[in-house]
mmCIF file of C-alpha atoms in Angstrom:
data_model
loop_
_atom_site.group_PDB
_atom_site.id
_atom_site.type_symbol
_atom_site.label_atom_id
_atom_site.label_comp_id
_atom_site.label_asym_id
_atom_site.label_seq_id
_atom_site.Cartn_x
_atom_site.Cartn_y
_atom_site.Cartn_z
ATOM 1 C CA MET A 1 14.192 -6.627 22.605
ATOM 2 C CA GLU A 2 14.594 -10.324 21.717
ATOM 3 C CA TRP A 3 11.618 -12.303 20.406
ATOM 4 C CA HIS A 4 10.813 -15.752 21.730
ATOM 5 C CA GLY A 5 7.618 -16.231 19.873
ATOM 6 C CA LYS A 6 5.603 -19.425 19.193
ATOM 7 C CA ALA A 7 7.165 -21.930 16.753
ATOM 8 C CA LEU A 8 5.285 -23.312 13.774
ATOM 9 C CA VAL A 9 4.900 -27.034 13.726
ATOM 10 C CA ALA A 10 5.282 -29.000 10.462
ATOM 11 C CA GLY A 11 5.302 -32.777 10.793
ATOM 12 C CA ASN A 12 7.686 -33.699 13.498
ATOM 13 C CA SER A 13 9.862 -30.630 13.192
ATOM 14 C CA GLU A 14 9.483 -27.223 14.679
ATOM 15 C CA MET A 15 10.098 -24.190 12.442
ATOM 16 C CA THR A 16 10.611 -20.651 13.745
ATOM 17 C CA PRO A 17 9.217 -18.075 11.292
ATOM 18 C CA SER A 18 11.799 -16.085 9.295
ATOM 19 C CA LEU A 19 11.154 -12.756 7.677
ATOM 20 C CA THR A 20 12.282 -11.104 4.457
ATOM 21 C CA LEU A 21 11.729 -7.334 4.183
ATOM 22 C CA LEU A 22 11.429 -5.884 0.831
ATOM 23 C CA ILE A 23 12.385 -2.187 0.156
ATOM 24 C CA PRO A 24 11.695 -0.846 -3.338
ATOM 25 C CA ALA A 25 13.541 2.433 -3.867
ATOM 26 C CA TYR A 26 13.649 5.158 -6.440
ATOM 27 C CA ASN A 27 15.564 8.438 -6.010
ATOM 28 C CA ALA A 28 15.388 7.906 -2.170
ATOM 29 C CA SER A 29 18.863 8.947 -1.214
ATOM 30 C CA ALA A 30 17.533 11.267 1.448
ATOM 31 C CA THR A 31 15.532 8.548 3.298
ATOM 32 C CA ILE A 32 16.813 5.098 2.304
ATOM 33 C CA ALA A 33 19.385 4.974 5.084
ATOM 34 C CA ARG A 34 16.817 5.478 7.777
ATOM 35 C CA ALA A 35 14.577 2.794 6.211
ATOM 36 C CA VAL A 36 17.465 0.253 6.013
ATOM 37 C CA ARG A 37 18.624 0.928 9.546
ATOM 38 C CA SER A 38 15.116 0.670 10.781
ATOM 39 C CA ALA A 39 14.651 -2.731 9.168
ATOM 40 C CA LEU A 40 18.090 -4.072 10.326
ATOM 41 C CA ALA A 41 17.370 -2.977 13.911
ATOM 42 C CA GLU A 42 14.523 -5.562 14.048
ATOM 43 C CA LYS A 43 16.493 -8.640 15.130
ATOM 44 C CA GLU A 44 13.765 -10.934 13.858
ATOM 45 C CA VAL A 45 14.445 -9.834 10.278
ATOM 46 C CA ALA A 46 16.553 -12.425 8.481
ATOM 47 C CA GLU A 47 16.879 -10.630 5.176
ATOM 48 C CA VAL A 48 16.549 -7.002 3.997
ATOM 49 C CA ILE A 49 16.421 -6.763 0.193
ATOM 50 C CA VAL A 50 16.637 -3.280 -1.358
ATOM 51 C CA VAL A 51 15.751 -3.088 -5.005
ATOM 52 C CA ASP A 52 16.669 0.241 -6.645
ATOM 53 C CA ASP A 53 14.470 1.055 -9.626
ATOM 54 C CA ALA A 54 17.119 2.788 -11.764
ATOM 55 C CA SER A 55 17.501 5.755 -9.537
ATOM 56 C CA THR A 56 19.255 8.824 -10.972
ATOM 57 C CA ASP A 57 20.729 9.835 -7.483
ATOM 58 C CA ASN A 58 23.062 7.805 -5.169
ATOM 59 C CA THR A 59 20.283 5.766 -3.544
ATOM 60 C CA VAL A 60 22.293 2.522 -4.074
ATOM 61 C CA GLU A 61 25.491 3.859 -2.411
ATOM 62 C CA VAL A 62 23.516 5.300 0.559
ATOM 63 C CA ALA A 63 21.681 2.073 1.049
ATOM 64 C CA ARG A 64 24.855 0.064 1.049
ATOM 65 C CA ALA A 65 26.457 2.427 3.452
ATOM 66 C CA ALA A 66 23.635 1.809 5.959
ATOM 67 C CA ASP A 67 24.532 -1.849 6.336
ATOM 68 C CA ASP A 68 25.170 -3.031 9.921
ATOM 69 C CA GLY A 69 27.597 -5.743 8.950
ATOM 70 C CA SER A 70 25.277 -8.585 9.978
ATOM 71 C CA GLY A 71 25.135 -10.027 6.445
ATOM 72 C CA ARG A 72 21.446 -9.543 6.172
ATOM 73 C CA LEU A 73 21.453 -6.634 3.686
ATOM 74 C CA LYS A 74 21.205 -7.209 -0.140
ATOM 75 C CA VAL A 75 21.030 -4.323 -2.615
ATOM 76 C CA LEU A 76 19.872 -5.033 -6.139
ATOM 77 C CA VAL A 77 19.567 -2.640 -9.092
ATOM 78 C CA GLN A 78 17.038 -2.862 -11.777
ATOM 79 C CA PRO A 79 18.192 -2.511 -15.430
ATOM 80 C CA GLY A 80 15.599 0.281 -15.925
ATOM 81 C CA ASN A 81 12.754 2.016 -14.222
ATOM 82 C CA MET A 82 10.085 -0.798 -14.090
ATOM 83 C CA GLY A 83 7.914 0.408 -11.240
ATOM 84 C CA PRO A 84 7.481 -0.667 -7.511
ATOM 85 C CA SER A 85 5.624 -3.849 -8.286
ATOM 86 C CA ALA A 86 8.460 -5.175 -10.493
ATOM 87 C CA ALA A 87 10.938 -4.248 -7.811
ATOM 88 C CA ARG A 88 9.018 -6.084 -5.197
ATOM 89 C CA ASN A 89 8.542 -9.125 -7.206
ATOM 90 C CA ARG A 90 12.354 -9.226 -7.973
ATOM 91 C CA ALA A 91 13.050 -9.024 -4.320
ATOM 92 C CA LEU A 92 10.730 -11.853 -3.661
ATOM 93 C CA ALA A 93 12.447 -13.976 -6.302
ATOM 94 C CA GLU A 94 15.853 -13.228 -4.840
ATOM 95 C CA SER A 95 15.001 -14.154 -1.365
ATOM 96 C CA ALA A 96 17.144 -17.008 0.034
ATOM 97 C CA LEU A 97 14.796 -18.087 2.800
ATOM 98 C CA PRO A 98 12.795 -21.364 2.678
ATOM 99 C CA SER A 99 9.268 -20.610 1.749
ATOM 100 C CA GLU A 100 7.943 -23.085 4.214
ATOM 101 C CA THR A 101 8.801 -20.793 7.133
ATOM 102 C CA ALA A 102 9.221 -17.537 5.443
ATOM 103 C CA TRP A 103 7.120 -14.362 5.917
ATOM 104 C CA VAL A 104 7.400 -11.392 3.719
ATOM 105 C CA GLY A 105 7.020 -7.670 4.653
ATOM 106 C CA ILE A 106 7.206 -4.418 2.738
ATOM 107 C CA LEU A 107 8.947 -1.152 3.811
ATOM 108 C CA ASP A 108 8.744 1.849 1.524
ATOM 109 C CA ALA A 109 12.002 3.730 1.134
ATOM 110 C CA ASP A 110 10.464 6.913 2.688
ATOM 111 C CA ASP A 111 9.075 5.066 5.843
ATOM 112 C CA TYR A 112 10.423 3.439 8.946
ATOM 113 C CA PHE A 113 9.419 1.185 11.869
ATOM 114 C CA VAL A 114 8.693 1.807 15.474
ATOM 115 C CA ALA A 115 11.185 -0.326 17.501
ATOM 116 C CA GLY A 116 9.805 -3.679 18.313
ATOM 117 C CA ARG A 117 7.162 -3.827 15.553
ATOM 118 C CA ILE A 118 8.237 -7.033 13.943
ATOM 119 C CA ALA A 119 8.372 -9.028 17.231
ATOM 120 C CA ALA A 120 4.882 -7.816 18.099
ATOM 121 C CA MET A 121 3.551 -9.026 14.855
ATOM 122 C CA LEU A 122 5.422 -12.364 14.574
ATOM 123 C CA ALA A 123 3.782 -13.333 17.804
ATOM 124 C CA HIS A 124 0.493 -13.889 15.795
ATOM 125 C CA THR A 125 1.818 -16.177 13.001
ATOM 126 C CA ASP A 126 -0.329 -19.023 14.181
ATOM 127 C CA ALA A 127 -3.578 -17.095 13.708
ATOM 128 C CA ALA A 128 -3.225 -15.571 10.138
ATOM 129 C CA ASP A 129 -1.679 -15.633 6.754
ATOM 130 C CA MET A 130 -1.367 -11.854 6.700
ATOM 131 C CA ILE A 131 -0.669 -9.814 9.904
ATOM 132 C CA ALA A 132 -1.015 -6.001 9.742
ATOM 133 C CA ASP A 133 -0.914 -3.263 12.323
ATOM 134 C CA ASN A 134 -2.204 0.275 12.594
ATOM 135 C CA MET A 135 -0.131 2.918 10.892
ATOM 136 C CA LEU A 136 1.234 6.310 11.898
ATOM 137 C CA ARG A 137 1.318 9.099 9.310
ATOM 138 C CA GLU A 138 3.899 11.645 9.620
ATOM 139 C CA VAL A 139 4.374 14.752 7.400
ATOM 140 C CA ALA A 140 7.927 15.169 6.241
ATOM 141 C CA GLY A 141 9.444 18.437 7.687
ATOM 142 C CA ARG A 142 6.671 18.643 10.229
ATOM 143 C CA GLU A 143 7.631 15.821 12.671
ATOM 144 C CA MET A 144 7.215 18.113 15.684
ATOM 145 C CA GLU A 145 3.466 18.390 14.929
ATOM 146 C CA GLY A 146 2.934 14.709 15.803
ATOM 147 C CA ARG A 147 1.611 11.780 13.960
ATOM 148 C CA GLN A 148 -1.872 10.753 12.939
ATOM 149 C CA LYS A 149 -3.043 7.071 13.064
ATOM 150 C CA LEU A 150 -4.658 5.528 10.066
ATOM 151 C CA LEU A 151 -7.311 3.891 12.093
ATOM 152 C CA ASP A 152 -9.243 5.409 15.093
ATOM 153 C CA ASN A 153 -8.009 3.638 18.226
ATOM 154 C CA THR A 154 -11.054 4.858 20.261
ATOM 155 C CA THR A 155 -13.065 2.032 18.548
ATOM 156 C CA PHE A 156 -10.197 -0.224 17.528
ATOM 157 C CA THR A 157 -8.711 -1.615 20.675
ATOM 158 C CA ALA A 158 -8.311 -5.344 20.028
ATOM 159 C CA PRO A 159 -7.029 -7.513 17.167
ATOM 160 C CA ARG A 160 -9.735 -8.138 14.500
ATOM 161 C CA THR A 161 -10.041 -10.337 11.526
ATOM 162 C CA ILE A 162 -10.673 -8.560 8.200
ATOM 163 C CA ASP A 163 -12.608 -10.364 5.524
ATOM 164 C CA PHE A 164 -12.710 -9.578 1.731
ATOM 165 C CA THR A 165 -15.914 -7.447 1.852
ATOM 166 C CA THR A 166 -14.666 -5.300 4.767
ATOM 167 C CA PHE A 167 -11.326 -4.808 3.202
ATOM 168 C CA VAL A 168 -12.573 -3.750 -0.226
ATOM 169 C CA ALA A 169 -15.266 -1.540 1.190
ATOM 170 C CA SER A 170 -12.705 0.348 3.435
ATOM 171 C CA ASN A 171 -11.026 1.583 0.296
ATOM 172 C CA VAL A 172 -14.195 3.277 -1.194
ATOM 173 C CA THR A 173 -13.549 6.977 -1.028
ATOM 174 C CA ARG A 174 -16.322 8.847 0.736
ATOM 175 C CA ARG A 175 -16.486 12.611 1.220
ATOM 176 C CA GLY A 176 -16.291 13.633 4.858
ATOM 177 C CA ARG A 177 -14.675 10.409 5.947
ATOM 178 C CA ASN A 178 -11.188 10.351 7.335
ATOM 179 C CA ARG A 179 -8.849 8.226 5.155
ATOM 180 C CA GLY A 180 -8.818 4.850 6.732
ATOM 181 C CA GLU A 181 -8.310 2.713 3.672
ATOM 182 C CA LEU A 182 -6.953 -0.664 4.480
ATOM 183 C CA GLY A 183 -5.217 -0.737 1.258
ATOM 184 C CA PHE A 184 -2.460 1.416 2.853
ATOM 185 C CA ILE A 185 -1.520 -1.259 5.428
ATOM 186 C CA LYS A 186 1.814 -3.019 5.313
ATOM 187 C CA PRO A 187 1.201 -6.558 6.562
ATOM 188 C CA LEU A 188 3.601 -9.423 7.002
ATOM 189 C CA MET A 189 2.493 -12.162 4.609
ATOM 190 C CA ARG A 190 2.982 -15.858 4.705
ATOM 191 C CA ARG A 191 5.154 -16.577 1.586
ATOM 192 C CA SER A 192 3.992 -20.193 1.234
ATOM 193 C CA PHE A 193 0.333 -18.970 0.872
ATOM 194 C CA LEU A 194 1.429 -16.530 -1.838
ATOM 195 C CA GLU A 195 3.281 -19.108 -3.743
ATOM 196 C CA ALA A 196 0.411 -21.702 -3.473
ATOM 197 C CA HIS A 197 -1.975 -19.370 -5.085
ATOM 198 C CA ASN A 198 0.520 -17.769 -7.492
ATOM 199 C CA ILE A 199 -0.024 -14.278 -5.906
ATOM 200 C CA HIS A 200 2.499 -11.563 -6.833
ATOM 201 C CA TYR A 201 2.389 -7.884 -7.529
ATOM 202 C CA ARG A 202 0.797 -6.773 -10.792
ATOM 203 C CA GLU A 203 3.571 -5.135 -12.670
ATOM 204 C CA ASP A 204 1.141 -3.160 -14.834
ATOM 205 C CA MET A 205 -0.004 -1.332 -11.739
ATOM 206 C CA ARG A 206 1.698 1.798 -10.385
ATOM 207 C CA LEU A 207 -1.209 2.784 -8.235
ATOM 208 C CA GLY A 208 -3.130 0.463 -5.802
ATOM 209 C CA GLU A 209 -0.849 -2.525 -6.323
ATOM 210 C CA ASP A 210 -0.995 -3.224 -2.572
ATOM 211 C CA TYR A 211 -4.784 -3.077 -2.695
ATOM 212 C CA GLU A 212 -4.974 -5.530 -5.551
ATOM 213 C CA LEU A 213 -2.542 -8.039 -3.910
ATOM 214 C CA TYR A 214 -4.211 -8.002 -0.564
ATOM 215 C CA ALA A 215 -7.718 -8.313 -2.136
ATOM 216 C CA ARG A 216 -6.503 -11.246 -4.325
ATOM 217 C CA ALA A 217 -5.038 -13.044 -1.346
ATOM 218 C CA LEU A 218 -8.269 -12.551 0.714
ATOM 219 C CA ALA A 219 -10.352 -13.775 -2.284
ATOM 220 C CA HIS A 220 -8.254 -16.927 -2.247
ATOM 221 C CA GLY A 221 -8.954 -17.520 1.462
ATOM 222 C CA ALA A 222 -6.169 -15.676 3.221
ATOM 223 C CA ARG A 223 -6.733 -14.873 6.905
ATOM 224 C CA LEU A 224 -5.948 -11.163 7.602
ATOM 225 C CA LEU A 225 -5.371 -10.185 11.236
ATOM 226 C CA LEU A 226 -5.266 -6.514 11.957
ATOM 227 C CA LEU A 227 -3.673 -5.332 15.295
ATOM 228 C CA PRO A 228 -4.483 -1.992 16.971
ATOM 229 C CA GLU A 229 -0.853 -1.205 17.804
ATOM 230 C CA ALA A 230 0.772 1.246 15.389
ATOM 231 C CA GLY A 231 4.251 0.157 14.368
ATOM 232 C CA TYR A 232 4.708 1.449 10.929
ATOM 233 C CA VAL A 233 5.473 5.093 10.249
ATOM 234 C CA SER A 234 4.340 6.277 6.804
ATOM 235 C CA VAL A 235 6.061 9.594 5.791
ATOM 236 C CA VAL A 236 3.894 11.815 3.650
ATOM 237 C CA ARG A 237 5.872 13.909 1.129
ATOM 238 C CA ALA A 238 4.681 16.504 -1.397
ATOM 239 C CA ASN A 239 6.709 14.760 -4.140
ATOM 240 C CA SER A 240 5.817 11.236 -3.248
ATOM 241 C CA LEU A 241 5.420 8.802 -6.221
ATOM 242 C CA SER A 242 2.207 7.590 -4.518
ATOM 243 C CA GLY A 243 0.708 10.992 -5.055
ATOM 244 C CA GLN A 244 1.693 11.181 -8.646
ATOM 245 C CA HIS A 245 -0.553 9.059 -10.899
ATOM 246 C CA SER A 246 -1.862 9.274 -14.438
ATOM 247 C CA GLU A 247 -5.251 8.689 -15.898
ATOM 248 C CA HIS A 248 -3.896 5.324 -17.123
ATOM 249 C CA ASP A 249 -2.906 4.386 -13.558
ATOM 250 C CA LEU A 250 -6.454 5.160 -12.358
ATOM 251 C CA GLN A 251 -7.995 3.119 -15.150
ATOM 252 C CA VAL A 252 -5.874 0.069 -14.333
ATOM 253 C CA LEU A 253 -6.749 0.384 -10.687
ATOM 254 C CA ARG A 254 -10.489 0.706 -11.564
ATOM 255 C CA ASP A 255 -10.416 -2.301 -13.926
ATOM 256 C CA CYS A 256 -8.472 -4.573 -11.545
ATOM 257 C CA ASP A 257 -11.825 -4.969 -9.681
ATOM 258 C CA GLU A 258 -13.308 -6.670 -12.778
ATOM 259 C CA ASP A 259 -10.488 -9.169 -12.676
ATOM 260 C CA LEU A 260 -10.961 -9.739 -8.940
ATOM 261 C CA ALA A 261 -14.643 -10.323 -9.521
ATOM 262 C CA ARG A 262 -13.765 -13.378 -11.669
ATOM 263 C CA ILE A 263 -12.251 -15.297 -8.733
ATOM 264 C CA GLU A 264 -14.432 -18.100 -7.852
ATOM 265 C CA GLY A 265 -16.020 -18.400 -4.408
ATOM 266 C CA LEU A 266 -16.945 -14.691 -3.849
ATOM 267 C CA CYS A 267 -20.286 -14.036 -2.322
ATOM 268 C CA ALA A 268 -22.909 -11.305 -3.158
ATOM 269 C CA ALA A 269 -21.499 -8.849 -0.605
ATOM 270 C CA ASP A 270 -18.064 -9.324 -1.981
ATOM 271 C CA HIS A 271 -19.234 -8.413 -5.452
ATOM 272 C CA ALA A 272 -21.175 -5.486 -4.134
ATOM 273 C CA ALA A 273 -18.040 -4.182 -2.451
ATOM 274 C CA LEU A 274 -16.095 -4.540 -5.644
ATOM 275 C CA ARG A 275 -18.705 -2.618 -7.674
ATOM 276 C CA ALA A 276 -18.655 0.195 -5.141
ATOM 277 C CA HIS A 277 -14.885 0.365 -5.263
ATOM 278 C CA TYR A 278 -14.900 0.289 -9.100
ATOM 279 C CA ARG A 279 -17.419 3.273 -9.221
ATOM 280 C CA SER A 280 -15.398 5.157 -6.576
ATOM 281 C CA VAL A 281 -12.231 4.957 -8.721
ATOM 282 C CA ASP A 282 -14.102 5.726 -11.923
ATOM 283 C CA CYS A 283 -15.430 8.947 -10.358
ATOM 284 C CA ARG A 284 -11.817 10.066 -9.801
ATOM 285 C CA LEU A 285 -10.797 8.921 -13.297
ATOM 286 C CA GLN A 286 -13.647 10.715 -15.092
ATOM 287 C CA TRP A 287 -13.012 13.949 -13.178
ATOM 288 C CA ARG A 288 -9.398 13.897 -14.450
ATOM 289 C CA LEU A 289 -10.597 13.143 -17.917
ATOM 290 C CA LEU A 290 -13.227 15.948 -17.721
ATOM 291 C CA ILE A 291 -10.558 18.481 -16.681
ATOM 292 C CA ASN A 292 -8.375 17.335 -19.725
ATOM 293 C CA ALA A 293 -11.466 17.626 -21.946
ATOM 294 C CA VAL A 294 -12.229 21.197 -20.741
ATOM 295 C CA LYS A 295 -8.664 22.323 -21.231
ATOM 296 C CA ALA A 296 -8.682 20.831 -24.763
ATOM 297 C CA ARG A 297 -12.123 22.288 -25.428
ATOM 298 C CA ASP A 298 -13.226 18.791 -26.461
ATOM 299 C CA VAL A 299 -16.983 18.824 -25.997
ATOM 300 C CA ARG A 300 -17.397 15.209 -27.064
ATOM 301 C CA ALA A 301 -14.830 13.936 -24.580
ATOM 302 C CA ALA A 302 -16.478 16.037 -21.814
ATOM 303 C CA ALA A 303 -19.917 14.657 -22.716
ATOM 304 C CA ALA A 304 -18.558 11.145 -22.501
ATOM 305 C CA CYS A 305 -17.569 11.738 -18.906
ATOM 306 C CA PHE A 306 -21.005 12.550 -17.971
ATOM 307 C CA ALA A 307 -22.451 9.609 -19.770
ATOM 308 C CA ARG A 308 -20.838 7.206 -17.369
ATOM 309 C CA PRO A 309 -23.083 5.259 -15.015
ATOM 310 C CA TYR A 310 -24.230 6.482 -11.613
ATOM 311 C CA PRO A 311 -22.812 7.973 -9.397
ATOM 312 C CA VAL A 312 -20.231 9.548 -11.839
ATOM 313 C CA PRO A 313 -22.379 12.367 -13.218
ATOM 314 C CA PHE A 314 -23.385 13.557 -9.718
ATOM 315 C CA TYR A 315 -19.785 13.300 -8.571
ATOM 316 C CA LEU A 316 -18.683 15.566 -11.543
ATOM 317 C CA ILE A 317 -21.415 18.121 -10.881
ATOM 318 C CA ARG A 318 -20.470 18.277 -7.177
ATOM 319 C CA GLU A 319 -16.768 18.726 -8.073
ATOM 320 C CA LEU A 320 -17.641 21.448 -10.662
ATOM 321 C CA TRP A 321 -19.696 23.179 -8.056
ATOM 322 C CA GLY A 322 -16.983 23.040 -5.538
ATOM 323 C CA GLN A 323 -14.539 24.558 -8.039
ATOM 324 C CA LEU A 324 -17.032 27.271 -8.823
ATOM 325 C CA VAL A 325 -17.430 28.196 -5.211
ATOM 326 C CA LEU A 326 -13.664 28.133 -4.638
ATOM 327 C CA ARG A 327 -12.960 30.443 -7.504
ATOM 328 C CA SER A 328 -15.861 32.737 -6.487
ATOM 329 C CA ALA A 329 -14.420 33.037 -2.958
ATOM 330 C CA ARG A 330 -10.947 33.860 -4.418
ATOM 331 C CA ALA A 331 -12.400 36.511 -6.641
ATOM 332 C CA VAL A 332 -14.264 38.166 -3.759
ATOM 333 C CA LYS A 333 -11.220 38.113 -1.612
ATOM 334 C CA GLY A 334 -9.124 39.724 -4.466
ATOM 335 C CA ILE A 335 -11.584 42.485 -4.876
ATOM 336 C CA GLY A 336 -11.489 43.198 -1.116
ATOM 337 C CA ARG A 337 -7.847 43.850 -1.192
#
């Protein structure tokens, strides 16, 4: 499918949007070829930049072998393992496209596109600074079981504009709610907007770096348009790096909300959403710290977890009760054998 979308007008000249796709990769030899081919299959993509984060497997060779010969693929190698944010920032710095017309997109090395995704999104460049679509979640090795959408399409049937408050609030973890955090989305972003506001990925973050960048852009006035169509396939793996994070990673994610709160121009609702997200992440962090304290038999450290502000103590009690019920059920089941 060829795209004949709207041109952007700047002065007396018309400029067609161009797109750079960034693919950070680490030990992704099993999936990187599919990701690269998926990106190159979108004819609207002008550049595909793979940044290998010092993999210990043959990710680099597999990525290069997936080239289609169009001259659009560039494969870079980091001097050491520096994290996905550093890989993305390097790819941005290496892009050869003029920033006035350039858009930037992210594709994780495990994931791939539904054919025609980019054309459908670029048709909306006149209405936004960030354009995102719904996502499909696919469990690796269980593809025949189907895919699950990130957002419920029974209520989400038309494009909608997402503001700062809505975005941040969507990332607050709530028991009993299906995961619909907008921090997972993979939008196309207007490069000139990112550069004008000096927005880049925080390299000290290995968890939630997407959330932080999107929130920062929205705080600076970016227009985020969310489309109901699902064109990005997110492949869930048991050993995915996104599922492996330390207490330090959680602390940095939690504390980034304090940095975001310092941006001028945020309203009361924006600050309330940031506080709710901060508390949500702090609950998860304190649970991890409590587990460590119990294992180490460190009473003082355990008490410090319960001394955190509301709702942390209630969250910890609920989690402890859940663990007690689970272990009791296992014990009863074992007796019955």
